[in-house]
Every structure is written in structure tokens, then in C-alpha cells.
PDB file of C-alpha atoms in Angstrom:
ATOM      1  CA  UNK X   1      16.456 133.020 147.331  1.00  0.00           C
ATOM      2  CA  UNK X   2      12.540 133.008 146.855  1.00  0.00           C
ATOM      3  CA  UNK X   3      10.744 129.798 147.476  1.00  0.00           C
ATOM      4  CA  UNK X   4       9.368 128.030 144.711  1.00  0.00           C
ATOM      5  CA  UNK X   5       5.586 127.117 145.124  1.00  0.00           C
ATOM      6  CA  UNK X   6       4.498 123.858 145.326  1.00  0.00           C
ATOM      7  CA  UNK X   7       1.028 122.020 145.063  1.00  0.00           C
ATOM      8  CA  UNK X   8      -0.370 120.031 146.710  1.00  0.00           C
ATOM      9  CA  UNK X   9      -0.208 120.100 150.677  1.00  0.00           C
ATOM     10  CA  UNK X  10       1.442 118.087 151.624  1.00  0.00           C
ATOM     11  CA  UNK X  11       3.941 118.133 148.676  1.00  0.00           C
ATOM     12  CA  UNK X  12       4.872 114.380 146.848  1.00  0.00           C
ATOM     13  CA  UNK X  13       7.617 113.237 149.337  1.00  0.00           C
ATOM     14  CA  UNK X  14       9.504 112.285 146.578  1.00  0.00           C
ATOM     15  CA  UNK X  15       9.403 115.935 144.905  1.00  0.00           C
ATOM     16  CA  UNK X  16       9.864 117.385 148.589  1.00  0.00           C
ATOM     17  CA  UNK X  17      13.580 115.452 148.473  1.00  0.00           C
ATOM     18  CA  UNK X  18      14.445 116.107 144.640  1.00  0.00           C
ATOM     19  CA  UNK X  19      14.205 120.009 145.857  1.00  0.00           C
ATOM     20  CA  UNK X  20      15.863 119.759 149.336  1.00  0.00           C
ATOM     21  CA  UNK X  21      18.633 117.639 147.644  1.00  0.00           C
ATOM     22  CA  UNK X  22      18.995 120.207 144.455  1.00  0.00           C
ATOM     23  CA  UNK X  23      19.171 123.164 147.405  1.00  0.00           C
ATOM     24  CA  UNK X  24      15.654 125.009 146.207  1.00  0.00           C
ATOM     25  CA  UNK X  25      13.702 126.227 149.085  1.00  0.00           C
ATOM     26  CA  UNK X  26       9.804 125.389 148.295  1.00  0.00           C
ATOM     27  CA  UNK X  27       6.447 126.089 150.063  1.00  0.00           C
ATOM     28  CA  UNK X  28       3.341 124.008 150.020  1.00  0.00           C
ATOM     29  CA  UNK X  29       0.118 125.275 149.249  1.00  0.00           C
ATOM     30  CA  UNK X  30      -2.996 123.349 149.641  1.00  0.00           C
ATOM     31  CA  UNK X  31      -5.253 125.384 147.277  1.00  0.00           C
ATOM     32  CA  UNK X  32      -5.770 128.601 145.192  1.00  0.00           C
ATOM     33  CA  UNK X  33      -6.651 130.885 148.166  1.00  0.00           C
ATOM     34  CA  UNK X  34      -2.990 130.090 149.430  1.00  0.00           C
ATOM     35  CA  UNK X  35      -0.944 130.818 146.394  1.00  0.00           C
ATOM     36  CA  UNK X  36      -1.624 134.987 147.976  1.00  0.00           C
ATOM     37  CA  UNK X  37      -2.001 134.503 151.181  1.00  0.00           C
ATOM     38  CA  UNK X  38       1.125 132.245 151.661  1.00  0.00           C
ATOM     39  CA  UNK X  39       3.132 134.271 149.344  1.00  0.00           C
ATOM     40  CA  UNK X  40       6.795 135.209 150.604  1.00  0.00           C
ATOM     41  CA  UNK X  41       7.610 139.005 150.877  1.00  0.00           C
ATOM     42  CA  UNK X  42      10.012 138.801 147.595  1.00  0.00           C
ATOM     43  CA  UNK X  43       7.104 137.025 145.616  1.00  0.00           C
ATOM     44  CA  UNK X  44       7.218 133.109 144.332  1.00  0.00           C
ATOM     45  CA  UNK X  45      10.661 131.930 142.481  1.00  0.00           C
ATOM     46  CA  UNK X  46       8.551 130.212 140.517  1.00  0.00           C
ATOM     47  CA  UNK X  47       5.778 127.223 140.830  1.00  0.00           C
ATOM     48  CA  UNK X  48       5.731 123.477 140.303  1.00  0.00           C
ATOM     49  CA  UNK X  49       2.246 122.254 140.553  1.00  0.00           C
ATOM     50  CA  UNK X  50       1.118 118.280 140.430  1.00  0.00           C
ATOM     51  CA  UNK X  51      -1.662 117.764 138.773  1.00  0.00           C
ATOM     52  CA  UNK X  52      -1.617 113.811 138.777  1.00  0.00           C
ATOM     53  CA  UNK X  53      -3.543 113.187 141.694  1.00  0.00           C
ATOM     54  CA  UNK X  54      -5.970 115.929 141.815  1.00  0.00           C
ATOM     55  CA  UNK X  55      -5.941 117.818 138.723  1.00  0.00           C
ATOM     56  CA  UNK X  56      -9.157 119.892 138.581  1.00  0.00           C
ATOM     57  CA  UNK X  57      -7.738 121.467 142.077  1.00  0.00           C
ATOM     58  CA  UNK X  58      -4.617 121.427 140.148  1.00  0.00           C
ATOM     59  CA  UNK X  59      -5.700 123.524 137.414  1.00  0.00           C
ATOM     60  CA  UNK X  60      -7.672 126.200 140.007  1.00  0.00           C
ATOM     61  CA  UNK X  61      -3.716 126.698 141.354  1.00  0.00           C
ATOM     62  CA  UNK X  62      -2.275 127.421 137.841  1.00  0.00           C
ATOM     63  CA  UNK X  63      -5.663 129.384 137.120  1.00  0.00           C
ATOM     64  CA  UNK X  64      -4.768 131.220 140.245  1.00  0.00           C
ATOM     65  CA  UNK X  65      -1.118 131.884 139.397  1.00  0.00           C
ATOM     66  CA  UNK X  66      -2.026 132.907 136.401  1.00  0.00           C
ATOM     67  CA  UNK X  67      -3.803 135.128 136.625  1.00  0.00           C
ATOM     68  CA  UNK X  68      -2.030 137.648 139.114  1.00  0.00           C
ATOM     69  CA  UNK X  69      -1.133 140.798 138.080  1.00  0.00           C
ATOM     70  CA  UNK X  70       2.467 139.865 138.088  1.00  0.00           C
ATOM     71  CA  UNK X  71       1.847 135.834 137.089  1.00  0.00           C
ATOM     72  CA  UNK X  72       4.143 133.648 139.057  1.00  0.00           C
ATOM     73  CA  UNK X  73       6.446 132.536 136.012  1.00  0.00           C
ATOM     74  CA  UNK X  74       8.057 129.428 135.381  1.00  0.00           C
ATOM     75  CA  UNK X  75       5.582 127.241 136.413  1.00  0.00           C
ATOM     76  CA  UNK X  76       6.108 123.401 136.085  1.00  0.00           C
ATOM     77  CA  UNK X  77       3.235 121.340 135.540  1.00  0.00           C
ATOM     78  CA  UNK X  78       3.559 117.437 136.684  1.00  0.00           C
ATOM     79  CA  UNK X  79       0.621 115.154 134.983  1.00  0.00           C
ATOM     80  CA  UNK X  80       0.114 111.459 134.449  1.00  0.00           C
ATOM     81  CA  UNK X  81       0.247 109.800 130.845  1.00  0.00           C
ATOM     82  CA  UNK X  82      -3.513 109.348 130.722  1.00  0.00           C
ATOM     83  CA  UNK X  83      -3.649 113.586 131.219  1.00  0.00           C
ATOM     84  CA  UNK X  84      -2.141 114.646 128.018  1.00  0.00           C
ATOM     85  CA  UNK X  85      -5.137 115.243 125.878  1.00  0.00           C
ATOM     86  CA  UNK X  86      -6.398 117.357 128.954  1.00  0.00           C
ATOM     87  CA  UNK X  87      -2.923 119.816 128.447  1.00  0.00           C
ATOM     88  CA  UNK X  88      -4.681 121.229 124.775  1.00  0.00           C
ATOM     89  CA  UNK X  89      -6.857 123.451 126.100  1.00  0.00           C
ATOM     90  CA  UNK X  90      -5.434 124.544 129.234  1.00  0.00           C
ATOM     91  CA  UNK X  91      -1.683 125.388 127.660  1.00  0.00           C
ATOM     92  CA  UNK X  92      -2.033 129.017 128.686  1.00  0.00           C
ATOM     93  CA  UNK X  93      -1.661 127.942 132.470  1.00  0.00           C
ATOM     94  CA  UNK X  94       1.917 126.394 132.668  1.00  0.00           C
ATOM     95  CA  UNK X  95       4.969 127.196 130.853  1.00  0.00           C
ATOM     96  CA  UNK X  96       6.270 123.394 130.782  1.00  0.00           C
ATOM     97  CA  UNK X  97       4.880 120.021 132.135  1.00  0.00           C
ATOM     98  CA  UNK X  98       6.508 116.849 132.800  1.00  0.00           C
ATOM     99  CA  UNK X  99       5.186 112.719 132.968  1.00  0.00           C
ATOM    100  CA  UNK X 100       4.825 111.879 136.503  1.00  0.00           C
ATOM    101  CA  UNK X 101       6.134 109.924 138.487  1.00  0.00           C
TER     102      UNK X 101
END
């Protein structure tokens, strides 16, 4: 099974054990450049990428992603309450998002 990609480096320790418990291999990446250079030989399972914390670096990951010639599809998008006005314009880059914590 492909990993799933996961932002930031290090990944949320408590979205690091959610995944290990649930069985889904992952892979950190700690910014755009990474999401080609890191990828596995079979390609990205998917992505889950948290923008709560940092989200303009955040948003260059999904941009990234995105914007492949194969896009990395589903891709997860973790923000904060106060971020949902900001998920208008920028609904092109994720396919779902979820309330964090």
C-alpha cells in the first residue's frame, strides 16, 4: 500500500497515532519541494495536509499537489474554526477538510 502524504514535518503526534493505529502508512513532508522529491515509487495514496498551524505553507503543499500532472487525489485538508472563510477561494485545492483538533 502507498503512503499517504502528510504535512507538516514533523506530522501532529496526535494524527501520526490516528494513522499508525487505523494501519495507513504516511510520510511527512516539510514543504512543497518535498511532495516530488519524497514521492514513493507507486505515487502518493493520497494526502492529508494541516493547515491549522501554518496555513499559507499549507496551501503552497495543496498548490503543489495540485497541480501535478497526475494530482495526488483525495486530499484531506485539516483547518481551525477561525479558517473557514479562508476555504472559499481556495476550494479547488482539497477535496474535503475537517475542524481541527
Amino acid at each position: 500500500m502507498e503512503p499517504l502524504l502528510l504535512f507538516p514535518d514533523p506530522a501532529p503526534p496526535e494524527l501520526a497515532q490516528a494513522l499508525d493505529l487505523g494501519g495507513y502508512p504516511w510520510k511527512p513532508v516539510g514543504d512543497e519541494s518535498a511532495v516530488d522529491r519524497q514521492e514513493p515509487p507507486d505515487g502518493w495514496a493520497g494526502a492529508i495536509v494541516c493547515a491549522d498551524r501554518n496555513p499559507e505553507a499549507a496551501f503552497a503543499v495543496c498548490r503543489a499537489v495540485r497541480k501535478r500532472d497526475i494530482p495526488v487525489e483525495p486530499l484531506l485538508l485539516l483547518v481551525s474554526g477561525a479558517q473557514l472563510g479562508d476555504l472559499e477561494l481556495r476550494d479547488d485545492l482539497f477535496d474535503d477538510f475537517m475542524l481541527a483538533p
